[in-house]
Coordinates of C-alpha atoms and ligand atoms in Angstrom, one line a residue:
X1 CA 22.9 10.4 9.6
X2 CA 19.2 10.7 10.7
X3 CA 17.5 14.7 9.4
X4 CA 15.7 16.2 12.8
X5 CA 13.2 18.6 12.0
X6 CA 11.0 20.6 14.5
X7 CA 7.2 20.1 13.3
X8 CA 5.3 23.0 14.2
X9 CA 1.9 20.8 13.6
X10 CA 3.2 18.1 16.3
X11 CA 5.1 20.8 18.3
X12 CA 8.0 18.5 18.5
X13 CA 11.5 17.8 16.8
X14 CA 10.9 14.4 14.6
X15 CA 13.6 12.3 12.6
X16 CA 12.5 13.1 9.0
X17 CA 11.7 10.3 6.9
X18 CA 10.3 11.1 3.3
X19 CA 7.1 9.7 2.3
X20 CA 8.2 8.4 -1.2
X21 CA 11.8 6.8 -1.6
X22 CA 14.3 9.1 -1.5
X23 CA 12.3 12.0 -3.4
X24 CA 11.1 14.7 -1.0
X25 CA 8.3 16.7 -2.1
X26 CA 8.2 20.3 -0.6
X27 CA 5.8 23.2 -1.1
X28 CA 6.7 27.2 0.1
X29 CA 4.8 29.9 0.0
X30 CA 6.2 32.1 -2.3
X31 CA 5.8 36.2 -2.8
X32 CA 3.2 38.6 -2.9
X33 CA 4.4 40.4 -6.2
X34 CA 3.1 44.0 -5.7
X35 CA 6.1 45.4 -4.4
X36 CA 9.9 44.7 -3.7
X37 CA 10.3 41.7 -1.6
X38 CA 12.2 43.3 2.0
X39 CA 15.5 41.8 3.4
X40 CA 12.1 40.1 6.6
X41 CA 11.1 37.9 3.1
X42 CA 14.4 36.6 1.9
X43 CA 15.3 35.4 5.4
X44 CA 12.3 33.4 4.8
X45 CA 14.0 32.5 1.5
X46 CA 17.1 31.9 2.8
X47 CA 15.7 29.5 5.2
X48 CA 14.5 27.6 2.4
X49 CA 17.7 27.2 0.9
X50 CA 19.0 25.4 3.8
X51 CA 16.3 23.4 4.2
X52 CA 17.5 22.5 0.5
X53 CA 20.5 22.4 0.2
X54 CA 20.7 20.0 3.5
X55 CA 18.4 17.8 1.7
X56 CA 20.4 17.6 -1.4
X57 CA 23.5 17.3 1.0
X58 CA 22.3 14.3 2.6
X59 CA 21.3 12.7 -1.0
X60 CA 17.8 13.5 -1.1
X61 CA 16.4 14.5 -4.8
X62 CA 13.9 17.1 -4.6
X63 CA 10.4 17.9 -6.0
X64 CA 10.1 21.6 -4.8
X65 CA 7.2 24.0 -5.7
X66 CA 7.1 27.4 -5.0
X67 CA 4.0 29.7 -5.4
X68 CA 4.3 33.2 -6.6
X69 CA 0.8 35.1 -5.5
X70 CA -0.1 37.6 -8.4
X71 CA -4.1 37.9 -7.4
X72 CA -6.4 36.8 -4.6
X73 CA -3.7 38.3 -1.6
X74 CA -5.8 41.2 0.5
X75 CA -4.2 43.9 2.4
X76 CA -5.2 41.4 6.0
X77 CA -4.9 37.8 5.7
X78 CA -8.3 37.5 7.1
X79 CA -10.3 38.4 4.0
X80 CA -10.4 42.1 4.7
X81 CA -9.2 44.8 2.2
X82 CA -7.9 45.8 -0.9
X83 CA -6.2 43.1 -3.4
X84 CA -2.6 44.0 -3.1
X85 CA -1.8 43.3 -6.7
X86 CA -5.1 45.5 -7.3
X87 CA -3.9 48.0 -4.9
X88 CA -0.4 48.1 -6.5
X89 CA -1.7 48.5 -10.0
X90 CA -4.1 51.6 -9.0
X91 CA -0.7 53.4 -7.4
X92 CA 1.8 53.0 -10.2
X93 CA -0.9 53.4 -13.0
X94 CA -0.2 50.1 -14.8
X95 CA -1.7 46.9 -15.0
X96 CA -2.1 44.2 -12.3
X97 CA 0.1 41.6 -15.3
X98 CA 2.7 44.4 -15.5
X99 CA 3.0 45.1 -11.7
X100 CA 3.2 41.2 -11.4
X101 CA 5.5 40.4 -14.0
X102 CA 8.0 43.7 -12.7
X103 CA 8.3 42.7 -8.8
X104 CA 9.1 38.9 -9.8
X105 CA 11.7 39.7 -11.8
X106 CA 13.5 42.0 -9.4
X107 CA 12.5 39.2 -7.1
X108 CA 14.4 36.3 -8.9
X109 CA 17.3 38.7 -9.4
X110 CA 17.7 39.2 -5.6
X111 CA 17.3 35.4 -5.0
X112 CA 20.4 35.1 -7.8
X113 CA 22.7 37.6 -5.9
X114 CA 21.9 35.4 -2.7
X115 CA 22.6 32.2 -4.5
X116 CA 19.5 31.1 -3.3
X117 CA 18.5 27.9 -5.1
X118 CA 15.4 27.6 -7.9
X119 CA 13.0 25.7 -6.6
X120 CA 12.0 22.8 -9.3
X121 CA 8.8 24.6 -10.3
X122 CA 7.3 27.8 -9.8
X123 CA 3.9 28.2 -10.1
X124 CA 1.9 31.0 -10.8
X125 CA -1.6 31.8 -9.1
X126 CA -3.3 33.1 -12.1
X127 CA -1.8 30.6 -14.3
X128 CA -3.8 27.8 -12.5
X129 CA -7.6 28.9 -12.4
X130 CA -9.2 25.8 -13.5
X131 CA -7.3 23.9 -10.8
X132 CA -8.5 26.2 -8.4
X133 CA -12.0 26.1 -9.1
X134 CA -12.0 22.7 -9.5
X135 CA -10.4 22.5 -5.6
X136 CA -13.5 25.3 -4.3
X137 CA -16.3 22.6 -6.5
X138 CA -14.9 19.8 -4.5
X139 CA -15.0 21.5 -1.5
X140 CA -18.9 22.3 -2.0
X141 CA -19.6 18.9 -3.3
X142 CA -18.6 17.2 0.6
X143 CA -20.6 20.2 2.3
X144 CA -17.9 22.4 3.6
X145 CA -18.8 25.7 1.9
X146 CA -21.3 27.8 1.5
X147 CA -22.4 31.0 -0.9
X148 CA -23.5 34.0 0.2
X149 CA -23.6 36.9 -2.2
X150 CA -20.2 38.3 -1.9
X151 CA -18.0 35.0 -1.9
X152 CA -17.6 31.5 -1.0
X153 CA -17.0 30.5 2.6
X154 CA -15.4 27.6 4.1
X155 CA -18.0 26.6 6.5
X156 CA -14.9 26.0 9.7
X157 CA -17.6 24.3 11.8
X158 CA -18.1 20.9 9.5
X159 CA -14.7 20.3 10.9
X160 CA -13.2 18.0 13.2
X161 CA -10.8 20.5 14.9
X162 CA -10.0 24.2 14.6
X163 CA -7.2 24.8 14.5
X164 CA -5.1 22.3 14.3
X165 CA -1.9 24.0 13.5
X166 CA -1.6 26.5 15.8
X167 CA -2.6 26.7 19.6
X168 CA -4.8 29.9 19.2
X169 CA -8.4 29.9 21.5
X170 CA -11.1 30.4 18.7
X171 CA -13.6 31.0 21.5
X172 CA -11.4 34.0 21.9
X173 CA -10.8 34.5 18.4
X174 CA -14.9 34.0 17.8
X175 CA -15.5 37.4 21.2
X176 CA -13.2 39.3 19.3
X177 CA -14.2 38.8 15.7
X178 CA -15.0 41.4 13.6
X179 CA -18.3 40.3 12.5
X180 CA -18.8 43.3 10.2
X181 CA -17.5 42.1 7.1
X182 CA -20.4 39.8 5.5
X183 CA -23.1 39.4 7.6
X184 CA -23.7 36.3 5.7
X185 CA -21.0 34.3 7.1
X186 CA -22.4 31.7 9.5
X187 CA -19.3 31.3 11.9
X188 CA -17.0 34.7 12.3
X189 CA -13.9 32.7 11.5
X190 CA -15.0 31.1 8.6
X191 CA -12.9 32.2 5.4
X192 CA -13.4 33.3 1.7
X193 CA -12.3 30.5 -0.7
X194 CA -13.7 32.2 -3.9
X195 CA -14.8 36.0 -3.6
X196 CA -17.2 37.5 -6.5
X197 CA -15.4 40.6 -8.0
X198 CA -17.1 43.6 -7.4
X199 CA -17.9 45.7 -11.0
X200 CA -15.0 47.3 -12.0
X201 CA -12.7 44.9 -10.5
X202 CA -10.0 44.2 -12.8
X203 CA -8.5 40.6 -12.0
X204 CA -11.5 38.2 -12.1
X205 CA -12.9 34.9 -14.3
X206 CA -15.7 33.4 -14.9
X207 CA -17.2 30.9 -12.8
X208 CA -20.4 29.3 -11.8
X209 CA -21.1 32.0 -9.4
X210 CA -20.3 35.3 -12.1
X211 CA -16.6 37.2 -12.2
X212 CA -14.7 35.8 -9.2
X213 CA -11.4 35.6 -7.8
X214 CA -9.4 32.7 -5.8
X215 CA -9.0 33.8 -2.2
X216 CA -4.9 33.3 -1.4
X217 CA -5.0 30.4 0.8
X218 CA -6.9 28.2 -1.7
X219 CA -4.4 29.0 -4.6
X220 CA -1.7 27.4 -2.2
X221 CA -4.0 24.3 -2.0
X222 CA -4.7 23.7 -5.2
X223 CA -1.4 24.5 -6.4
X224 CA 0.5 22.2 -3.7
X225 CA -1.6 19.6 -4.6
X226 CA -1.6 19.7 -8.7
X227 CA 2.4 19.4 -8.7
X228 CA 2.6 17.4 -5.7
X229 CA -0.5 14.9 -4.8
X230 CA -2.6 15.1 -1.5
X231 CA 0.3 14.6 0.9
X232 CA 3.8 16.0 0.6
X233 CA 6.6 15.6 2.9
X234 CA 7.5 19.6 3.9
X235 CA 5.8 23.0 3.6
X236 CA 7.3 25.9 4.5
X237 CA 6.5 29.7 5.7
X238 CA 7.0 32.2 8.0
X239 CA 5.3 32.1 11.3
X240 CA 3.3 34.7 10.4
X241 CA 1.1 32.1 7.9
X242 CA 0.8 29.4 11.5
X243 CA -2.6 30.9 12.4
X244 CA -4.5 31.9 9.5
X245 CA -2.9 31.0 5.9
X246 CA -1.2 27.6 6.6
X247 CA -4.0 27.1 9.3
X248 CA -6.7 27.5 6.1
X249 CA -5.1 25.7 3.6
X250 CA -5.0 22.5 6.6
X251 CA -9.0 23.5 6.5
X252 CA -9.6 23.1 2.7
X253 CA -7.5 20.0 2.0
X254 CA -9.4 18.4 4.2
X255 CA -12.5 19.5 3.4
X256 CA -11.6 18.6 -0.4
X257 CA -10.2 15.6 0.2
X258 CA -10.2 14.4 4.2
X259 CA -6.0 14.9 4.7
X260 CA -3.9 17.4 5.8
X261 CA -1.9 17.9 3.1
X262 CA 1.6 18.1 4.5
X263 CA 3.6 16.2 6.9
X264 CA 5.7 18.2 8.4
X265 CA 5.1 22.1 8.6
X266 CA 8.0 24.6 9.0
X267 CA 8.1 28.0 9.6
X268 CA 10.8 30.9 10.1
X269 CA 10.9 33.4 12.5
X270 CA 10.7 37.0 12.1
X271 CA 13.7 39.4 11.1
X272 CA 13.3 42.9 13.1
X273 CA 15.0 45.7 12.4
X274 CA 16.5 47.6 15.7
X275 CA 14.7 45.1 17.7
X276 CA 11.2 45.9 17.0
X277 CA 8.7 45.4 13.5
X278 CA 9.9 46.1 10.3
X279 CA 7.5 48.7 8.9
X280 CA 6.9 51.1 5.8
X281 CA 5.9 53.9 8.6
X282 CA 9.0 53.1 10.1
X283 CA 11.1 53.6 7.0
X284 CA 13.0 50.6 8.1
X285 CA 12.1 48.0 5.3
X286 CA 15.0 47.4 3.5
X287 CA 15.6 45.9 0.5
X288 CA 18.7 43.6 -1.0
X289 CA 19.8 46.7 -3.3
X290 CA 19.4 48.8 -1.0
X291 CA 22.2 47.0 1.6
X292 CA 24.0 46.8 -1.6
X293 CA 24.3 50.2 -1.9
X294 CA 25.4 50.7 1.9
X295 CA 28.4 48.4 0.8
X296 CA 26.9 45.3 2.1
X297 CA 26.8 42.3 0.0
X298 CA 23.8 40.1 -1.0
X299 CA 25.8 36.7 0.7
X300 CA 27.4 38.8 3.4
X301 CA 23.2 39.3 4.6
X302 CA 23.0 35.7 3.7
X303 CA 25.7 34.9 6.3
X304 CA 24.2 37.6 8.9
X305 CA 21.0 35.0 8.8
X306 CA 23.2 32.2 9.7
X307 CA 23.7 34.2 13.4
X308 CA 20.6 32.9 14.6
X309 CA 19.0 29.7 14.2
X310 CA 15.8 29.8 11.8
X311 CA 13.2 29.5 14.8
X312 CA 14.5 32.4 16.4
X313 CA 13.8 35.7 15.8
X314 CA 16.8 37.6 14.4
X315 CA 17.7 41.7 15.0
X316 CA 19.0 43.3 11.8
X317 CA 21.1 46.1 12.4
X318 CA 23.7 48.0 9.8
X319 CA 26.3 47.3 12.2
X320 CA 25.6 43.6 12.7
X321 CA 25.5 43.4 9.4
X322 CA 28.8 45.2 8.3
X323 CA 30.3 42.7 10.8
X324 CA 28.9 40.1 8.4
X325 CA 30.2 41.7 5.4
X326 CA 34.0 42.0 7.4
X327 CA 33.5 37.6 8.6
X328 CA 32.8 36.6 4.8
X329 CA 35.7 38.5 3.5
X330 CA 37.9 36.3 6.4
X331 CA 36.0 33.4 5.0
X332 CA 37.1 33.9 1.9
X333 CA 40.5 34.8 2.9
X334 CA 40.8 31.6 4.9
X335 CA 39.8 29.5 2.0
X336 CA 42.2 31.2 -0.8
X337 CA 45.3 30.7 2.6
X338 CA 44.1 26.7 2.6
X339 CA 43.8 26.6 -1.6
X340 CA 47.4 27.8 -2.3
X341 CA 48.3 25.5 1.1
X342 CA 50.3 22.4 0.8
X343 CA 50.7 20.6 3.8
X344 CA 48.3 16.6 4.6
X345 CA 45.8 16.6 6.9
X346 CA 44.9 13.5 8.1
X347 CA 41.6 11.7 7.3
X348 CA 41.0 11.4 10.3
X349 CA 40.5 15.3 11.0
X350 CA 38.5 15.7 8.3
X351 CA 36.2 13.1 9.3
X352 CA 35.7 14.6 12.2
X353 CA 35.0 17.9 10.8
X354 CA 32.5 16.2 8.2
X355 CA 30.6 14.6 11.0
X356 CA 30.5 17.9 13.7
X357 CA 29.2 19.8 10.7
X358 CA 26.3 17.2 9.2
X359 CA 25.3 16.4 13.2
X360 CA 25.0 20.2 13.4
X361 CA 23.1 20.9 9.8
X362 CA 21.1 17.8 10.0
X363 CA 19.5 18.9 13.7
X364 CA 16.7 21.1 12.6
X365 CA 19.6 23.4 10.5
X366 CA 21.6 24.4 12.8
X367 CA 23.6 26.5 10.9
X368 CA 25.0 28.8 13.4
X369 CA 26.7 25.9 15.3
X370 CA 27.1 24.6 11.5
X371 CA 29.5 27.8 10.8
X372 CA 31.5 27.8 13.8
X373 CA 32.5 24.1 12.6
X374 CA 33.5 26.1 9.0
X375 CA 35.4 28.4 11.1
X376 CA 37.4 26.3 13.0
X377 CA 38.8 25.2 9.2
X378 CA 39.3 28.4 7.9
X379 CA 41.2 29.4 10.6
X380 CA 43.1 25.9 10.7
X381 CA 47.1 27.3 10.7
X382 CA 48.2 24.1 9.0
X383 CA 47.4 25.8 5.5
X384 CA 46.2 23.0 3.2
X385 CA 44.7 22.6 -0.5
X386 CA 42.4 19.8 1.4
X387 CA 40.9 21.8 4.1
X388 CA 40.2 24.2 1.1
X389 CA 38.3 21.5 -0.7
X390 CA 36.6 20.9 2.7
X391 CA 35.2 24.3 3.0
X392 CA 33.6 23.7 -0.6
X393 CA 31.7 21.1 0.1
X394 CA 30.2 22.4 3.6
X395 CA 29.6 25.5 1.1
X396 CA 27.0 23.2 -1.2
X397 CA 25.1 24.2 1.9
X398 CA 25.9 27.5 3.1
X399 CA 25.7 28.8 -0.7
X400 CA 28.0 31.1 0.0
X401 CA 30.1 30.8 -3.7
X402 CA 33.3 30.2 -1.5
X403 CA 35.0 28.8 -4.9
X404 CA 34.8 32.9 -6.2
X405 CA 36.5 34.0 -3.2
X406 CA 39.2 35.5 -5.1
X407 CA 36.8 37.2 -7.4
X408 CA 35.1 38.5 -4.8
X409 CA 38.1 40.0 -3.0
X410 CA 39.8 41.8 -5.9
X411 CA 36.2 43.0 -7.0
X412 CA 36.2 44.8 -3.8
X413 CA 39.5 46.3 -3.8
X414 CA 38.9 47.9 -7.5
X415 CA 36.3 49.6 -6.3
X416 CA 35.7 52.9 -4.2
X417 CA 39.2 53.0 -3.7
X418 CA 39.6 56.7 -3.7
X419 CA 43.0 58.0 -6.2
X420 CA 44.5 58.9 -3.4
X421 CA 44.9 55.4 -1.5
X422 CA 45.4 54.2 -5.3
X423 CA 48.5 56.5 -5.9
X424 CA 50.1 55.4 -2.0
X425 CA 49.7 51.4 -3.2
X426 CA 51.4 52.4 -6.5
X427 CA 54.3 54.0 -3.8
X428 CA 54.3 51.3 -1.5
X429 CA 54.4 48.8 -4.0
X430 CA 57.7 50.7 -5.6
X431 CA 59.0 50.9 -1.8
X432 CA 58.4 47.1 -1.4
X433 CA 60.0 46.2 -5.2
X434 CA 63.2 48.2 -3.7
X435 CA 62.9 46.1 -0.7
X436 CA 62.7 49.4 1.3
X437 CA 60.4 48.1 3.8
X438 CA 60.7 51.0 6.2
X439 CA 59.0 53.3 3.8
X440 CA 56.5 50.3 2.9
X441 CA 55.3 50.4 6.1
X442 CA 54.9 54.0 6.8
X443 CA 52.6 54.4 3.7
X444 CA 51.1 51.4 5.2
X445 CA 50.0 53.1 8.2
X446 CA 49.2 56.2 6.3
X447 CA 46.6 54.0 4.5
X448 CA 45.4 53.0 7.5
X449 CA 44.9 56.2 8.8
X450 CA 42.8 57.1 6.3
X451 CA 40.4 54.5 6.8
X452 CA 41.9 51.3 4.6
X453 CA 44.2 48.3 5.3
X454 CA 46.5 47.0 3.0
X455 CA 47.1 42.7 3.0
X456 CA 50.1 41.5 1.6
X457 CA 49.1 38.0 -0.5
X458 CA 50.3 35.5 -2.8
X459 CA 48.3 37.0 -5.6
X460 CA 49.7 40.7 -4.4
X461 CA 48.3 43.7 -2.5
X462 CA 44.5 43.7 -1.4
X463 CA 42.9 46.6 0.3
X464 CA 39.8 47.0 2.4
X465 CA 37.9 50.1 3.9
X466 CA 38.1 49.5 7.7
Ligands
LIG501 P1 4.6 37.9 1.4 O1 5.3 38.3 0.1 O2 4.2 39.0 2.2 O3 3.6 36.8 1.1 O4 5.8 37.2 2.3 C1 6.7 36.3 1.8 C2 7.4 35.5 2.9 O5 8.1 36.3 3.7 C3 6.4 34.7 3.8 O6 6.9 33.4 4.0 C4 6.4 35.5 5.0 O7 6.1 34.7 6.1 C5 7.8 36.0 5.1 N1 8.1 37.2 5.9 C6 7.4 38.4 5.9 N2 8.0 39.3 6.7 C7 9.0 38.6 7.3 C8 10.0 39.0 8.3 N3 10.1 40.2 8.8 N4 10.9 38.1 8.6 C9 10.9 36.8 8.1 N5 10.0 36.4 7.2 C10 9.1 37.3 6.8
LIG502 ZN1 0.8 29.8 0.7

């Protein structure tokens, strides 16, 4: 069945047909290591994993790079500020490597719990210099940068068209511009490729203009390129890189070598938090562990970003996302009902199912019409060992680890179960073994009242706070 995917450089929905075969080649921008990555950047990641997974789903092999930025990102995206890694290092006292190589690790842990998907390669900025300064040399060689003494500049007018990407007025941009910055520049809204490290600057290498640094949007370039050639099918980011970091690296491939370097450009929505912008000030940036330790599980967040399709921005709240955390445990209770079922569905239903969820996956992932298809099956009455099988293979894309399910549930009821609830089970479960099941269920609703429900299963007695 054809992919649909919505294009923000054409504006449109297009049936997506890779350039090479049936390899698709994608590049995402990956993290800014200085700090923890917030629950705003893994729906970014999560995103990704769809995009994925569908891929893989619909028997595409991938070639998938991801960047992770440990220099060149400044505190604005428009070559104002600070370094962040810079920034970071100053704060906590320790070097720019060790800041790096801490907040990628606790990075890559978070992406495990969410069973988010390595990408084939991950490339570090400072690992690939030379390519980068080979990309800024090229880019001087056909005349579309200049020096002036504090960095290189992309010289923005030797284009064709600005922007191209995203439908902001540069006339406007151009009145507004802060033109403080270099007085060197030639056009306001031309942007810092290479930047000359100030003394006592601590990330920098040598180049042909002194101790300089890559500017962010040309490590994406020259990375993108290296691993996947000038044009690649997909490359992904949130809409906050449409008008300047996405809109740049556009800018440079062509001035280095006359194509833009993707085909199709997609880019997730924002995650707010109580409706508005998530925001240190606001003390509302949350992180993975941090839901964790609210009692909210890594997938059941993964699950909350299925509520809203990927183009659409998406409220976070700790309600919205407990209700999350209450609809995976069903999910998981619906498929441990269908594995332990035994009754035959017919083909024919399961056909149908197949097709409702790929039509709804393969149109620009669509995952939230995507799970209501997975819902209809877990709650299926006809219990059935098949429908259970079904639900695993819609979960190659939902990455939800559905097959754990039992794991998951008797993980929760070990824990935080206070003694007292532990020593009524032990009572009821004597009440039930003497088949009294008048006293079974008045412990039952004691539980209850004191904020837990007992379920009765195959495997025994589960129990869940309310
Ligand atoms: P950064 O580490 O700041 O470079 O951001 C990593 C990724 O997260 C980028 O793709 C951003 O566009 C994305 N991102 C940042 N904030 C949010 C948010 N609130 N919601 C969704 N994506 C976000
Ligand atoms: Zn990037």
């Amino acid at each position: 069945m054809q992919i649909k995917l919505y294009n923000t450089l054409t504006r449109k929905k297009e049936d997506f047909v890779p350039i090479k075969g049936n390899e698709v080649r994608i590049y995402s921008c990956g993290p800014t290591v200085y700090s923890y990555a917030h629950i705003g950047n893994f729906r970014a990641y999560v995103f990704v994993d769809n995009l994925r997974r569908i891929l893989e789903y619909n028997g595409y092999k991938l070639k998938h790079v991801m960047n992770i930025t440990d220099v060149g990102h400044l505190e604005s995206d428009a070559d104002e500020g600070e370094d962040k890694m810079v920034k970071a290092a100053k704060k906590e006292h320790k070097s720019p490597y060790e800041i790096a190589e801490f907040y990628t690790k606790v990075f890559f842990a978070d992406m495990d719990k969410l069973h988010i998907e390595r990408p084939e390669i991950i490339a570090k900025a400072t690992e690939h210099i030379p390519d980068m300064l080979e990309f800024v040399k090229e880019i001087i060689k056909n005349g579309y940068a200049y020096e002036t003494s504090t960095a290189i500049y992309f010289d923005v007018s030797k284009l064709d068209k600005y922007p191209v990407l995203s439908n902001r007025n540069i006339e406007d941009q151009i009145a507004g511009a802060r033109v403080d910055v270099d007085p060197e520049k030639k056009n306001p809204y031309d942007f810092a490729i290479w930047i000359k490290a100030p003394k006592n600057h601590i990330m920098k290498w040598d180049s042909p203009w002194g101790p300089s640094y890559p500017g962010w949007h040309l490590e994406c370039s020259a990375m993108a390129r290296k691993y996947l050639g000038e044009v690649f099918d997909i490359h992904t980011g949130g809409v906050d890189h449409i008008p300047t970091h996405h809109e740049n690296e556009i800018a440079q491939s062509k001035g280095a070598f006359g194509k833009i370097p993707a085909k199709t450009w997609m880019h997730v929505e924002f995650l707010q938090v109580n409706g508005g912008k998530m925001s240190k000030s606001l003390g509302n940036v949350y992180t993975i562990s941090q839901l964790q330790e609210k009692g909210i599980e890594p997938l059941a967040f993964k699950l909350f970003c299925y509520t809203a399709h990927y183009r659409t921005k998406l409220n976070f709240t700790f309600e919205g996302a407990m209700s999350s955390q209450k609809a995976l445990n069903r999910l998981r209770e619906g498929y441990i009902k269908h594995k332990v079922g035994t009754r035959k569905i017919d083909d024919s239903i399961k056909d149908e199912y197949k097709e409702q969820f790929l039509r709804a996956i393969n149109d620009d992932l669509n995952m939230p019409l995507a799970m209501s298809i997975v819902w209809e099956v877990a709650r299926n009455d006809c219990k059935s060992k098949e429908l259970a099988d079904l639900m695993l293979e819609f979960d190659k894309v939902l990455g939800l680890d559905l097959v754990n399910s039992e794991n998951y549930i008797k993980r929760q009821s070990n824990i935080e179960i206070p003694n007292e609830i532990k020593e009524l089970l032990e009572k009821r479960k004597v009440a039930r073994e003497e088949k009294n099941w008048a006293l079974s269920d008045e412990i039952r609703d004691k539980i209850k009242n004191k904020g837990y429900i007992v379920k009765d299963t195959k495997e025994g007695m589960t129990v869940e706070k309310i």
